[in-house]
Structure formats: structure tokens, C-alpha cells
Short mmCIF file of C-alpha atoms (C1' of nucleotides) in Angstrom, two decimals:
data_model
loop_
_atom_site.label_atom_id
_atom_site.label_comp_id
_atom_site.label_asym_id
_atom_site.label_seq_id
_atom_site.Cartn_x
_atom_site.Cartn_y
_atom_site.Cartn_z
CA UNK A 1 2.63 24.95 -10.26
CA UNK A 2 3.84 26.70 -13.75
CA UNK A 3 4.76 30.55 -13.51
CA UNK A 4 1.86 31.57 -16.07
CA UNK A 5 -1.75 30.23 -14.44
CA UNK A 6 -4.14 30.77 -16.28
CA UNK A 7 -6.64 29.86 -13.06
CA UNK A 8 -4.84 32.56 -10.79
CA UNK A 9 -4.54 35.67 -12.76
CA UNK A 10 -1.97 37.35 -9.72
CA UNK A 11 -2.03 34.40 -7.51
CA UNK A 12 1.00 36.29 -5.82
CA UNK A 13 -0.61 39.07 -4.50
CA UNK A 14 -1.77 39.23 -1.38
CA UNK A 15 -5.66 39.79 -1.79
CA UNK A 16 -5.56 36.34 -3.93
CA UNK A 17 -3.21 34.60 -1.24
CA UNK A 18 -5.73 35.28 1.18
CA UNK A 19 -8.83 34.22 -0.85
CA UNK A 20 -7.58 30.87 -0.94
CA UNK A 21 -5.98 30.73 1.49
CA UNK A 22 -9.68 31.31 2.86
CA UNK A 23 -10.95 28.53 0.69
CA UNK A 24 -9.22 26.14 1.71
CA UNK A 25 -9.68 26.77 5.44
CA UNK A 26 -13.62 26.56 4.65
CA UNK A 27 -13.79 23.39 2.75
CA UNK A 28 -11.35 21.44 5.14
CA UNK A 29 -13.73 22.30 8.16
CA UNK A 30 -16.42 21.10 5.18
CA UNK A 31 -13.96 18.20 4.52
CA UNK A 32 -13.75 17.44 8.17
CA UNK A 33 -17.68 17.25 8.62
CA UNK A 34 -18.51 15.88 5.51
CA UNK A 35 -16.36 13.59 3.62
CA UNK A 36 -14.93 14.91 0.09
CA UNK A 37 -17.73 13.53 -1.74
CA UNK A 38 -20.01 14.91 1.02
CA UNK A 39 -18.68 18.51 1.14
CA UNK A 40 -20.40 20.56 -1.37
CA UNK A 41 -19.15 23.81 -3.20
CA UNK A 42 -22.12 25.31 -2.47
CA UNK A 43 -21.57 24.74 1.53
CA UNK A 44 -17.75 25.55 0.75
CA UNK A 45 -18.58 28.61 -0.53
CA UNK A 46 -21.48 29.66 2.06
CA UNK A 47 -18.77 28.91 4.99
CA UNK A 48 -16.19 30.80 3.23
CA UNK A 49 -18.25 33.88 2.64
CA UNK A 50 -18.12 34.32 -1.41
CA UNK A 51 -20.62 32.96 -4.07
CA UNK A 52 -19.68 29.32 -5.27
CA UNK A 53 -18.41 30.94 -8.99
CA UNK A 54 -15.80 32.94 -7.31
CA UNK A 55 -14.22 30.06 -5.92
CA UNK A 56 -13.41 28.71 -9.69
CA UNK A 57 -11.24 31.53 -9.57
CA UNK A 58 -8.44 30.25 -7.61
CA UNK A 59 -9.67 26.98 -8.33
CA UNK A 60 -9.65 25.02 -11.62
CA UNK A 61 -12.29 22.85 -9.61
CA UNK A 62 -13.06 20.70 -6.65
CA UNK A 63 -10.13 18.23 -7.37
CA UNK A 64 -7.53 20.91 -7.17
CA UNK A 65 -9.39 21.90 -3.84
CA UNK A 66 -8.71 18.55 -2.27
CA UNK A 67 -5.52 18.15 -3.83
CA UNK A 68 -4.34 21.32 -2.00
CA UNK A 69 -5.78 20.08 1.23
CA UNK A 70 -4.54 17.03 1.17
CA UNK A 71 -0.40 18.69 0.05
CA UNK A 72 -1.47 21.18 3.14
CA UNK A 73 -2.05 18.16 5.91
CA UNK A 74 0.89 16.30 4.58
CA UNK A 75 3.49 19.52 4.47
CA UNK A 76 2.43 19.71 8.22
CA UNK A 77 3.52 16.11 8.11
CA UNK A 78 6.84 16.40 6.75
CA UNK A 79 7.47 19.53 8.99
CA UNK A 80 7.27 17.69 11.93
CA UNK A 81 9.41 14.99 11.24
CA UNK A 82 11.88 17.27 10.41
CA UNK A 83 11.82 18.57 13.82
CA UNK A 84 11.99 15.17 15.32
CA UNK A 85 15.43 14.52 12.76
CA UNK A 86 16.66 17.90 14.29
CA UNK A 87 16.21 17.59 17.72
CA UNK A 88 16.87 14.13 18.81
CA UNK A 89 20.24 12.88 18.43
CA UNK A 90 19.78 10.51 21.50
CA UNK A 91 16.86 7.93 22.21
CA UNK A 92 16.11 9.78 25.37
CA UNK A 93 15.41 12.75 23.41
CA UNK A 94 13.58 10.84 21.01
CA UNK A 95 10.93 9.17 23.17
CA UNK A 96 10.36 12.76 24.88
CA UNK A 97 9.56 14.43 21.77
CA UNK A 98 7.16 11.80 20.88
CA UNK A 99 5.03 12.89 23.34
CA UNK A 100 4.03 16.01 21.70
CA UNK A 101 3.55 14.19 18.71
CA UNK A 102 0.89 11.50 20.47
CA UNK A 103 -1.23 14.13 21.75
CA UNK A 104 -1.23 15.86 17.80
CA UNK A 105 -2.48 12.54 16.69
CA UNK A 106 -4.86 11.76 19.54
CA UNK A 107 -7.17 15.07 18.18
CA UNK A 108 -9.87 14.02 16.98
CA UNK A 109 -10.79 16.39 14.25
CA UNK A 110 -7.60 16.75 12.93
CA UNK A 111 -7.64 12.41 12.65
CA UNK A 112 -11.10 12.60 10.90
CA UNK A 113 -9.22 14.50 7.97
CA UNK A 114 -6.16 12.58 8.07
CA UNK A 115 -8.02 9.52 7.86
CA UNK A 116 -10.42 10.93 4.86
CA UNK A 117 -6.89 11.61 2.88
CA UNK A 118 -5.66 7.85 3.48
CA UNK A 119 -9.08 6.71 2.40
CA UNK A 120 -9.16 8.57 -0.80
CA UNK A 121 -5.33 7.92 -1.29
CA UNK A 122 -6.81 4.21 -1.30
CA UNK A 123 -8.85 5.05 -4.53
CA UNK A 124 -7.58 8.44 -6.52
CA UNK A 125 -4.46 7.98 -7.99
CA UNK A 126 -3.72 11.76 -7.86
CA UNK A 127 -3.82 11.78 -4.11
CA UNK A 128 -2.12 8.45 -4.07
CA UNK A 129 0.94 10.28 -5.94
CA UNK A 130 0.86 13.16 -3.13
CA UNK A 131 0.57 10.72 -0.25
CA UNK A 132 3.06 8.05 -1.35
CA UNK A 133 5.69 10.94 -2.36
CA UNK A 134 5.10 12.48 1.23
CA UNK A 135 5.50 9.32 3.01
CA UNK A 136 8.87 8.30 0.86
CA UNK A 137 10.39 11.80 2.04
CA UNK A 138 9.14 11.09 5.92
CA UNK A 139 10.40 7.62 5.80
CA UNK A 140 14.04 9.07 4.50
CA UNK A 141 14.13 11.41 7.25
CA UNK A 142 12.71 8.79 9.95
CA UNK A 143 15.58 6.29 8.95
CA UNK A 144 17.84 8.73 9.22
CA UNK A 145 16.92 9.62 12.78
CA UNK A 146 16.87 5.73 14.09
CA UNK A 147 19.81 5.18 12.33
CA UNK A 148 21.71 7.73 13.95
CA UNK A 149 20.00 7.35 17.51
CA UNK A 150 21.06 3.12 17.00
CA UNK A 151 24.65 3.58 16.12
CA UNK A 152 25.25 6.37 18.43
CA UNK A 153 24.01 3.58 20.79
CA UNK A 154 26.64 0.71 19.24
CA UNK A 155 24.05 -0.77 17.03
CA UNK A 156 24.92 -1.39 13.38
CA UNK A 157 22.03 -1.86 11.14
CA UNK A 158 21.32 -3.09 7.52
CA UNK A 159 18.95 -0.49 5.85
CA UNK A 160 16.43 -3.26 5.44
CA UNK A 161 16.67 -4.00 9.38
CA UNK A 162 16.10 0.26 9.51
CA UNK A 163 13.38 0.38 7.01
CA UNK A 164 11.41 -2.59 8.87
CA UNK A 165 11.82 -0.08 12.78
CA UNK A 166 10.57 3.12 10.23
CA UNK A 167 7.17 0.70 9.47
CA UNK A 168 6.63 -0.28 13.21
CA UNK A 169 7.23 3.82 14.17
CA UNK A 170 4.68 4.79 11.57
CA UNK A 171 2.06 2.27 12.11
CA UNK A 172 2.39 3.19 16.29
CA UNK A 173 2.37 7.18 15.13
CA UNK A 174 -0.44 6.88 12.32
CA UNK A 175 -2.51 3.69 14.50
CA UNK A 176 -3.23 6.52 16.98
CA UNK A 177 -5.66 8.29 14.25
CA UNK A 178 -7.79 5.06 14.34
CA UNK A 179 -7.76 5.24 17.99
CA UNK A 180 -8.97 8.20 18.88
CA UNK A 181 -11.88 7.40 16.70
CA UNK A 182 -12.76 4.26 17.57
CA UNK A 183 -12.06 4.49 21.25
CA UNK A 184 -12.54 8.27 22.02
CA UNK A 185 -13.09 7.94 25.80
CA UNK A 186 -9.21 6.46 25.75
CA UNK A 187 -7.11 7.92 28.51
CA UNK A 188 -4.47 9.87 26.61
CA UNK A 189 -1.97 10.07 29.61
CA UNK A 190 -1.62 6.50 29.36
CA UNK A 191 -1.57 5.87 26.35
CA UNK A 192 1.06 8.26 25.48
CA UNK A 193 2.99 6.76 28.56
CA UNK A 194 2.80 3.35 26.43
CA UNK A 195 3.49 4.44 23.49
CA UNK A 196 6.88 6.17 24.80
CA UNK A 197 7.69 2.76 26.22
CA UNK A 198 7.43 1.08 22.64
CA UNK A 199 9.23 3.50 20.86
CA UNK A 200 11.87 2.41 23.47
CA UNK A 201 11.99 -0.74 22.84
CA UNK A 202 11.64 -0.36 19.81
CA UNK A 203 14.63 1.68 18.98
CA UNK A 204 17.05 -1.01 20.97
CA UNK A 205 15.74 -4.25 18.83
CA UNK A 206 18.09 -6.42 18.04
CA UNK A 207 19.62 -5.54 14.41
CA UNK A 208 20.37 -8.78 12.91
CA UNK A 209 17.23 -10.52 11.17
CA UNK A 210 16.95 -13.08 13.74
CA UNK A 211 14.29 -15.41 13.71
CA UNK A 212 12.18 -14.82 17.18
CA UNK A 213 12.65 -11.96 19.54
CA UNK A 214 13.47 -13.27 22.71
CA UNK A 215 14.31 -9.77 24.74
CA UNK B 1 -32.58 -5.63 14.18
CA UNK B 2 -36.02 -5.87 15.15
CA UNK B 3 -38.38 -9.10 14.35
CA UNK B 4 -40.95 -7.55 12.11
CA UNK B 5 -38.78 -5.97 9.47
CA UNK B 6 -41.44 -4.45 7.33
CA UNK B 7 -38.94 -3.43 4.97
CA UNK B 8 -37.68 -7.05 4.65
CA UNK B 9 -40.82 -9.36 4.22
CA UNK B 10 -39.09 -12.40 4.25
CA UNK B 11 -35.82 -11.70 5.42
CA UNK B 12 -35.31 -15.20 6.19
CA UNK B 13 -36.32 -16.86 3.10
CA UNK B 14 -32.70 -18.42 1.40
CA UNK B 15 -33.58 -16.57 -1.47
CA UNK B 16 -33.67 -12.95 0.67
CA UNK B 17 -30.77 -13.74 1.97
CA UNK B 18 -28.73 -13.97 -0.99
CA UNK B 19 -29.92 -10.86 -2.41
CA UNK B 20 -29.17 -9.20 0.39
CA UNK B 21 -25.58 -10.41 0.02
CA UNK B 22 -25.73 -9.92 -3.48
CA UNK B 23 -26.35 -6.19 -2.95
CA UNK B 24 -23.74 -6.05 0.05
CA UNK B 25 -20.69 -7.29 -1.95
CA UNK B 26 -21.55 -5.41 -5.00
CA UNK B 27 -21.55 -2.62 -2.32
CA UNK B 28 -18.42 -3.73 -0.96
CA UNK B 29 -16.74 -3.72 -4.34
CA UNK B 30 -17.89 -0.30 -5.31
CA UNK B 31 -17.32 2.08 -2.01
CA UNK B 32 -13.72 0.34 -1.93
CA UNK B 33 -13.90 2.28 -5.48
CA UNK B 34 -15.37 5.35 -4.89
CA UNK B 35 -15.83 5.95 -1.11
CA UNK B 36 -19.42 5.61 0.50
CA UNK B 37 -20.22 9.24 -0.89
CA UNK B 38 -18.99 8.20 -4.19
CA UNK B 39 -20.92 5.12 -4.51
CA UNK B 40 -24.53 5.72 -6.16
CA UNK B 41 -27.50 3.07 -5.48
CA UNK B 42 -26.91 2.75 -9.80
CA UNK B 43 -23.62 1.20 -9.79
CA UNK B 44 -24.60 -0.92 -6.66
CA UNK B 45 -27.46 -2.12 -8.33
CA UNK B 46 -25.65 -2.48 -12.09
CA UNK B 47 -22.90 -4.87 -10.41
CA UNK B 48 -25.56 -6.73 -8.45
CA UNK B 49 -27.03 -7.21 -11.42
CA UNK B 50 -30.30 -6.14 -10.45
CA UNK B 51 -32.73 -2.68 -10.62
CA UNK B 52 -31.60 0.06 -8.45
CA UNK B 53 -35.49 0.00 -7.18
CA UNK B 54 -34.90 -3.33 -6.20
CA UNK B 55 -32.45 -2.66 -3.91
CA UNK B 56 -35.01 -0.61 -1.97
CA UNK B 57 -36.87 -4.31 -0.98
CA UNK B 58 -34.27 -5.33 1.00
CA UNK B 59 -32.45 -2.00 2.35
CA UNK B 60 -34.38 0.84 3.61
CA UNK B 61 -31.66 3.17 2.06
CA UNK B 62 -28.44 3.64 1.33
CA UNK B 63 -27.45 4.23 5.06
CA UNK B 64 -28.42 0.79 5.81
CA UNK B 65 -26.48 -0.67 3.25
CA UNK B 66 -23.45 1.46 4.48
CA UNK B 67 -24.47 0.08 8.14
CA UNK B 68 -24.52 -3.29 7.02
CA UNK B 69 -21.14 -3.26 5.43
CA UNK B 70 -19.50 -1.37 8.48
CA UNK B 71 -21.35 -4.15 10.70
CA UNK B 72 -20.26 -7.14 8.34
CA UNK B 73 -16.78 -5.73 8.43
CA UNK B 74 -15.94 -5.64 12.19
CA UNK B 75 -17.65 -8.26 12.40
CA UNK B 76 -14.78 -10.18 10.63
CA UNK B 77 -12.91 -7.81 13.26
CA UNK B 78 -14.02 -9.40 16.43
CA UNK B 79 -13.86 -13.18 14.82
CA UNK B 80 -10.09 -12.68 14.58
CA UNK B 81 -10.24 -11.40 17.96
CA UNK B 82 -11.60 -14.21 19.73
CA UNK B 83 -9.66 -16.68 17.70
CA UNK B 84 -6.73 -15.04 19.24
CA UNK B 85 -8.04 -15.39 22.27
CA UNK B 86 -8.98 -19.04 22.08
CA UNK B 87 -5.45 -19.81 20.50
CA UNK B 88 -2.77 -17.81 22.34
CA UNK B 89 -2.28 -18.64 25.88
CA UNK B 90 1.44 -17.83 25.76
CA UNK B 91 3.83 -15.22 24.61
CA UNK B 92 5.13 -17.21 21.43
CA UNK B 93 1.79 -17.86 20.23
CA UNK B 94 0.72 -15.20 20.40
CA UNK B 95 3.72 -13.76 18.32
CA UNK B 96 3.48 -16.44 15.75
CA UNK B 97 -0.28 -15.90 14.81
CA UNK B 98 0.52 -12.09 15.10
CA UNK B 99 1.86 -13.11 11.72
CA UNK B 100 -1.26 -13.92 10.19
CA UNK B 101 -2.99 -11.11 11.19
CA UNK B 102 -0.57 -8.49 9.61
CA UNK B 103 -0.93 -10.47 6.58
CA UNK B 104 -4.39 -9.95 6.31
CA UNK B 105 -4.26 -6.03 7.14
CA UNK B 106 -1.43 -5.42 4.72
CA UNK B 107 -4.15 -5.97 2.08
CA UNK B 108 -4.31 -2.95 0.09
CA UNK B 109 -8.07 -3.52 -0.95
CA UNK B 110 -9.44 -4.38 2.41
CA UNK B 111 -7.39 -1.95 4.23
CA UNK B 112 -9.31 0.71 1.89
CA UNK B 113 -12.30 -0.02 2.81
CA UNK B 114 -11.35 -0.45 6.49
CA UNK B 115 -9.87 3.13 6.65
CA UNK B 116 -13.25 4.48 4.86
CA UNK B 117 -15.50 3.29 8.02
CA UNK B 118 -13.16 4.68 10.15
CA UNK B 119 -13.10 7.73 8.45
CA UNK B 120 -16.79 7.88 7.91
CA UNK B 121 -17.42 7.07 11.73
CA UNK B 122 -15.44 10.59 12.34
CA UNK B 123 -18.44 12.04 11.18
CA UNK B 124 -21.69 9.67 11.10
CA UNK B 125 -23.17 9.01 14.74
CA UNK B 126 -24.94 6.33 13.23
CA UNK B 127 -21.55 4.03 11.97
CA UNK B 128 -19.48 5.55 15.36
CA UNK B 129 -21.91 3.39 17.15
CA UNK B 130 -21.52 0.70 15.68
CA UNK B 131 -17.36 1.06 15.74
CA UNK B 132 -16.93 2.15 19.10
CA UNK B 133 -18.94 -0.73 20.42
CA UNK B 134 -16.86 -3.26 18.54
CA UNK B 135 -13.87 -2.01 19.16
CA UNK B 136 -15.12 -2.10 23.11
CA UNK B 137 -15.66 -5.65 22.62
CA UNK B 138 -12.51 -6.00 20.66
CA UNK B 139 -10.45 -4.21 23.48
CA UNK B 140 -12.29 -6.73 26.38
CA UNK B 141 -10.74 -9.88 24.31
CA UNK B 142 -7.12 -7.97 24.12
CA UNK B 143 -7.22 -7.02 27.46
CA UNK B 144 -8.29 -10.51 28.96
CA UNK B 145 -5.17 -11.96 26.63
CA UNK B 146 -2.42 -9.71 27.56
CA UNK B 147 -3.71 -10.12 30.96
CA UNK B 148 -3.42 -13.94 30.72
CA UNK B 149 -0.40 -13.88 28.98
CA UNK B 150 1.72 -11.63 31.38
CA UNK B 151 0.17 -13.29 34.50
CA UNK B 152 1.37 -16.40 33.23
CA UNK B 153 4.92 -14.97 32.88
CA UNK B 154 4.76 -13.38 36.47
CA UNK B 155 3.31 -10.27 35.79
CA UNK B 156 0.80 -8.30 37.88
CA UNK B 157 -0.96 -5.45 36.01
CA UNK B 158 -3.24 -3.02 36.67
CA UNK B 159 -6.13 -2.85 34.68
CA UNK B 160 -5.03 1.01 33.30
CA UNK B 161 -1.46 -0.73 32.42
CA UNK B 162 -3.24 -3.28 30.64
CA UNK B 163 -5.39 -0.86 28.55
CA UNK B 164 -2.53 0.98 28.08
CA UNK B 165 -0.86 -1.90 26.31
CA UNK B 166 -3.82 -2.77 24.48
CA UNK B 167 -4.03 0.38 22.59
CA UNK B 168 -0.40 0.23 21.69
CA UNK B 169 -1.31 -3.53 20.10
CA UNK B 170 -3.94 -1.92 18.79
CA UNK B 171 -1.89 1.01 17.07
CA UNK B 172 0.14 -1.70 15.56
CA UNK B 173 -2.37 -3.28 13.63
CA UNK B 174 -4.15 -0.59 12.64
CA UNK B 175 -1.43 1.57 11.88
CA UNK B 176 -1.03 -1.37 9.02
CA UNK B 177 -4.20 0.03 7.02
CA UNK B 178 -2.06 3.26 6.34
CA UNK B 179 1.43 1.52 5.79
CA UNK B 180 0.12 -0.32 3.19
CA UNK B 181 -1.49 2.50 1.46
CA UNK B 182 1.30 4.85 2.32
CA UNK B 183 4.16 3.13 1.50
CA UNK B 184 2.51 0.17 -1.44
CA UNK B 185 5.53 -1.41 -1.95
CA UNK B 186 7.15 -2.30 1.71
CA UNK B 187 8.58 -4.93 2.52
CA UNK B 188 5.86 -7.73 3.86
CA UNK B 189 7.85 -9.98 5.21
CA UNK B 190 10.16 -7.41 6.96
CA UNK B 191 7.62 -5.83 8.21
CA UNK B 192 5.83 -8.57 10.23
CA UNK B 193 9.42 -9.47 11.71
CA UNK B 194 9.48 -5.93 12.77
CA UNK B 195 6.20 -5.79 14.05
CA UNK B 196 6.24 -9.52 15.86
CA UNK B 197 9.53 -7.95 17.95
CA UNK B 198 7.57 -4.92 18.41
CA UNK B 199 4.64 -7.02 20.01
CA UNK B 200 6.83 -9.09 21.95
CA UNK B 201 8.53 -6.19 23.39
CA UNK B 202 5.08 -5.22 24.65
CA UNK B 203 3.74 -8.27 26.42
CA UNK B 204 7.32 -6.98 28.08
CA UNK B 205 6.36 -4.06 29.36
CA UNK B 206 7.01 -2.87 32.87
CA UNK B 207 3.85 -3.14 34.80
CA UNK B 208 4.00 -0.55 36.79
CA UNK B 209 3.36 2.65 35.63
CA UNK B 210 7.46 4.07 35.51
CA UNK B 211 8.63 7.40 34.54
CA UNK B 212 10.52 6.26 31.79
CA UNK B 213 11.53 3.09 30.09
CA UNK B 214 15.18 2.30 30.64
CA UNK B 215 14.92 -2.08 28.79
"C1'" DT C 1 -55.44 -16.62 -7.89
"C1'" DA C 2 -52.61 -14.64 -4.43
"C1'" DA C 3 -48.36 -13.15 -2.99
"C1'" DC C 4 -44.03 -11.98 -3.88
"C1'" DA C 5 -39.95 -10.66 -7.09
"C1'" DT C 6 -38.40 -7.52 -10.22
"C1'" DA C 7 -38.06 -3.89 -13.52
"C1'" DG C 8 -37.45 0.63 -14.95
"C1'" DA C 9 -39.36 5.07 -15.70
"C1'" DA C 10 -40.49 9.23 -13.03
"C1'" DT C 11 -39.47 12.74 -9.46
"C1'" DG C 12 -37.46 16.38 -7.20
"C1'" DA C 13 -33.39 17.77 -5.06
"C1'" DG C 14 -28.66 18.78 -5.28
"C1'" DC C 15 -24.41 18.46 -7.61
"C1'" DG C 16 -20.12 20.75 -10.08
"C1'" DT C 17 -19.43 24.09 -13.26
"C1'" DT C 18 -20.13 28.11 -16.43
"C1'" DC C 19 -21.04 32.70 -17.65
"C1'" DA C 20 -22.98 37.12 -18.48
"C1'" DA C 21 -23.62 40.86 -15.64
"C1'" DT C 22 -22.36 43.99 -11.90
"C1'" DC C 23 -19.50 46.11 -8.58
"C1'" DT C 24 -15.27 48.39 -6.95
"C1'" DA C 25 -11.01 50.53 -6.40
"C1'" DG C 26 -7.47 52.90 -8.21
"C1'" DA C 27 -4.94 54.85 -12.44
"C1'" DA C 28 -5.17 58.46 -15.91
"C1'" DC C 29 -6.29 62.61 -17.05
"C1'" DA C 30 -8.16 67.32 -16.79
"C1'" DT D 1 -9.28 68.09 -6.86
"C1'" DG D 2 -12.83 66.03 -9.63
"C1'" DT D 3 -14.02 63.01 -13.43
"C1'" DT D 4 -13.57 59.17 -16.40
"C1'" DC D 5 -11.96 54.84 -17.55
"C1'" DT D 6 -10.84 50.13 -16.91
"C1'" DA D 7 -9.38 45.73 -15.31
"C1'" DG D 8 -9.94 42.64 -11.90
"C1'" DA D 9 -13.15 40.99 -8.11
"C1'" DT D 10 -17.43 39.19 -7.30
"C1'" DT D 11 -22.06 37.71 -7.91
"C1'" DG D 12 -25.85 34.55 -8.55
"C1'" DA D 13 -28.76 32.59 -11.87
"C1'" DA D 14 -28.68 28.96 -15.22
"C1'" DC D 15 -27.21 24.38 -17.24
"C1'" DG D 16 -26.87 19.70 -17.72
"C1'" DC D 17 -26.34 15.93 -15.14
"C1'" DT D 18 -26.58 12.47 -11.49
"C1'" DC D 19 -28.27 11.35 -7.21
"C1'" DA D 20 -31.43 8.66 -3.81
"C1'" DT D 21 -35.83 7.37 -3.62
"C1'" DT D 22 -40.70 6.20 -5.10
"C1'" DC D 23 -44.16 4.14 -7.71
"C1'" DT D 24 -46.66 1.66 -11.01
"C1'" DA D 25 -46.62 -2.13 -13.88
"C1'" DT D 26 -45.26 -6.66 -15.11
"C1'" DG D 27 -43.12 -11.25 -14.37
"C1'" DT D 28 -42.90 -15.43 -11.63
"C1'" DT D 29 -44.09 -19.03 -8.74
"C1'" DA D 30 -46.72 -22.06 -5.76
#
DNA sequence: TAACATAGAATGAGCGTTCAATCTAGAACA
DNA sequence: TGTTCTAGATTGAACGCTCATTCTATGTTA
């Protein structure tokens, strides 16, 4: 974070870069099989080829390891959306896109991790901060997208109306990590074929706060 | 599980009993806090108010006591369920007790401890049993409902469409764990507008199994 | 008295972390 | 070119602690 750390004596160069670059790519396979309670430096360190003292080297300790994990998943996160805001001005483009996105969140390793982060986000307020800061820049961005895609379409939308569309798109988007745990045998085609439909609909809801949908 | 529960003497005895539920929501309480990993058999046992040996009379290990929890949990799962079931034979109702049910999983503290079985079945056999096979049963109840629901409005389906649609329903609700941890302070009552729509959009679906959604 | 409930100390393993000691590669110098 | 020096890279043993689990001893009750 600051220009002098004291933790990462040349954390520019390119030997150091790599190192933890190294660690981190170790303890989130640990992460993944484990928990972050579960994982162990000592596994960490085996998997990553270096003694477990080496690793305090590029990190102040096993916190900062999971806090850099968890920044990792969520920049990953942010990138995509960003995609999604560039490329899809129009719904049709939109619900195409998505599919790529289904199929990221229908892997099932990837989802354990994701799912470990929400979890501890639940109870550590330091991965709380990252999370909730994360999902405040997505949701801007997501917004932005429906609310161009709806009145490009003729729609014109309070922000609350917009912000209520962003929850239903995240819970169908981030619901598919639960999914592909609980019901791993699920037939992706299909699903992602639903999904697309939703998003549809979803994206032509009426704007007004009405008080039942009648369609 | 089995009748002669030699770690359990008298598991039926009153008095067993409410140990054992003594120990399971002092569990409860403390892997919300600190994750099943996190949790020690001390802190259990210190809320319970009781020895951390003692435990060990009613619970073979810790693993048991995370089974138990998992199992007590979705066991609340499938209740809801089936009271769906029983009380929905139509569209609207369906939509209107939606309400209640996104209530319940926009609860930060249970939605913690929901995400941390999920979580932990991405890695433990043992509690990926015991998910998958609720959520099975869970999915049977959904799929009879939409079924009954959309027949009743003229709809033929086949079963694949109908799964389909499930998961999406499923998405919904379970993408709620994450909102509410994600995003702490969004808008309840917004939400579960957004999400009724959403759901009534579904049972809306085309049946047949279209390119592309067109409303 | 017999059977169960309960306590709490003991055990050995494993944890995150520290640290003194070694290695290594390249700069400085001859 | 050959030698020395040195600062960072790396090791792995050691530390203090906490963990899950076991076991023996003591209450409690019928």
C-alpha cells in the first residue's frame, strides 16, 4: 500500500513479484481445498516450494495472505463487469454476453473460493471492507449498464427502480455459485438458456413501483 | 442415524436432548462467528455452559456437530419448501409468500452461516452429502409447483424446461445470502418488489426451449 | 448401590510466527 | 580475470500457544 514497506524490501522487482505472486497462487489452491482456517502455512509453503519463514517475507502474515486473495478474486470481479458496461449498449447484446459469464460462475472450484470470501466477509470486518467496496463499484457500473440498455429502449427509471433490477441481476449472477455446489450434476446448457431468459425479462420490467407484476 | 448410538446412551432421554441442543446452538452462535474452522470445541463448550469433555457424550466429534448443524439447517430449508408447496397453487400466491421468504434470507446472521455450509460442502464429502440430497428434495417440491402452477395457466413443460426454471428460482433466493452480505444496507423492501416481478416473470417463461427470449 | 452426568486436567499434534544461521549472486577491487 | 565482500534470499529449527480429543475422578440421582 505505502511506497516504503517495510515487509517487501524491493517488492518492485521482478524476483519478489514473482515470489508472491507464487504465494498466492499456492495458498488459493490451499484456500480452495481447505477453508482459510483450514489452509495451513506450512501446506502453503510446501505447495509453493519455499520454507514457511520465507513466506513472512512478502507477507506481514496469514491475514494479509487472504486479504490479497480475496482483492485478487474480486479485481477479476470488477474486470468483468466492466466488459459487460463496454460491450452491451443493447439488451440483445446484453443477454448474449451473459452467457460467458454463467458458465464462469457455474465452475466449481472457482465457486468454492468465491463462496469461502462471502463467508468470511460475513464475519471479518477487514474482508467485509474489501467485499462491500467491490460490490459498491460493480453495482455503479451495473446500473449504469441497465440504465442505459432501459432508456435506449424508452424506459425511464428512478435510480431506486434501477438499484432494485442491479439486486435481482446479482442475486441470478452470484445464486449460480450456490448452484453449482449444491446441484453439481445441473445441466449447464439449460440453465444458462434460463438464465438468459430472466435477464430478459428482467431488463423490460415495468419502471414505476407498481404494486403486483402482472406481465 | 443408527438405533444403538453408543456414543449417545440415552439419546432419547428429555434431558439428552436438550444438551444436545444446548451444544448445537452454542455451535450455531459461534461458527456464524468464526467459521467451522474457526470455532474450537472450548468456546462451544464455554457458551453452552458446560466442559468441553462433555461435549464428547453427546457428539462423537466436532464433525458431527458440524453435520448436525448443516442437517438442522436445511432442514429449516425443506420446511419452507413444502409449505410453499402446500400453500401456492396459483401464480399470485405464490408471488405474495415469495415475500416472506426473501425476508427471511435477507438476514445477515443466518445468511452467514448459510453461505459457510455451502462453502464448506465445496470441500467436505461428508456435508456435500448431506446438501446435495436436500437440495434434490428441495428441487422435487419446486419442480412439482412450477409445474402445477403453469399447467394451471395453460402451460405444457417439459420436465428439462421445468428444471431449468427451477434453478433460476433457485438463483434468486440464494443469490440473497450474498446481497445481503455484499451490499448490507439495500434496500429490503425494494428488493423483494424486484425480486417478486422477477419470479413472476418466470412462472412466464416460454415453455419451449426458444433461441432467444423476445417478451 | 448402580448408573449416569459432569468436570477439568492431561496429551500430543499442529498452528502461526520468529529468528539465527546459511546460501547465493553479483559488485568492487586487484 | 580472479578474489573478496556484502546484502538480500532462503532455510528450518524453535517457541509459545491453541486445538481436538481422551481419561480419570467426582457429583448426582433414583
Amino acid at each position: 500500500m505505502q511506497d516504503t514497506d517495510t515487509t517487501t524490501p524491493h517488492a518492485d522487482a521482478p524476483r519478489a513479484t514473482a515470489r508472491r505472486q507464487q504465494i498466492l497462487c499456492a495458498a488459493a489452491q490451499c484456500f480452495r481445498e481447505h477453508g482459510f482456517h483450514g489452509a495451513s502455512i506450512a501446506k502453503i509453503s510446501a505447495i509453493a516450494g519455499m520454507s514457511p519463514g520465507h513466506i513472512y517475507h512478502y507477507f506481514e502474515n496469514k491475514e494479509a495472505i487472504i486479504a490479497a486473495i480475496v482483492a485478487q478474486d474480486l479485481e477479476s470481479l470488477l474486470e468483468m463487469t466492466a466488459q459487460f458496461r463496454a460491450a452491451c449498449n443493447v439488451r440483445a447484446a446484453l443477454i448474449e454476453r451473459a452467457a460467458e459469464g454463467v458458465a464462469k460462475q457455474l465452475d466449481p472450484d472457482a465457486a468454492g473460493l468465491k463462496l469461502e470470501i462471502v463467508a468470511e466477509a460475513a464475519r471479518n470486518p477487514r474482508v467485509a471492507q474489501i467485499v462491500s467496496e467491490a460490490d459498491a463499484t460493480c453495482r455503479r457500473e451495473l446500473a449504469a449498464l441497465i440504465r442505459d440498455i432501459r432508456s435506449r429502449a424508452g424506459h425511464q427509471d428512478s435510480a431506486a427502480a434501477i438499484d432494485g433490477m442491479v439486486e435481482v441481476l446479482a442475486c441470478l449472477f452470484e445464486g449460480l455459485l450456490q448452484r453449482t455446489i449444491r446441484n453439481p450434476g445441473l445441466d449447464r446448457d439449460k440453465v444458462t438458456q434460463r438464465i438468459q431468459i430472466a435477464i430478459g425479462d428482467l431488463l423490460n420490467q415495468p419502471g414505476e413501483d407498481a404494486l403486483k407484476p402482472r406481465s
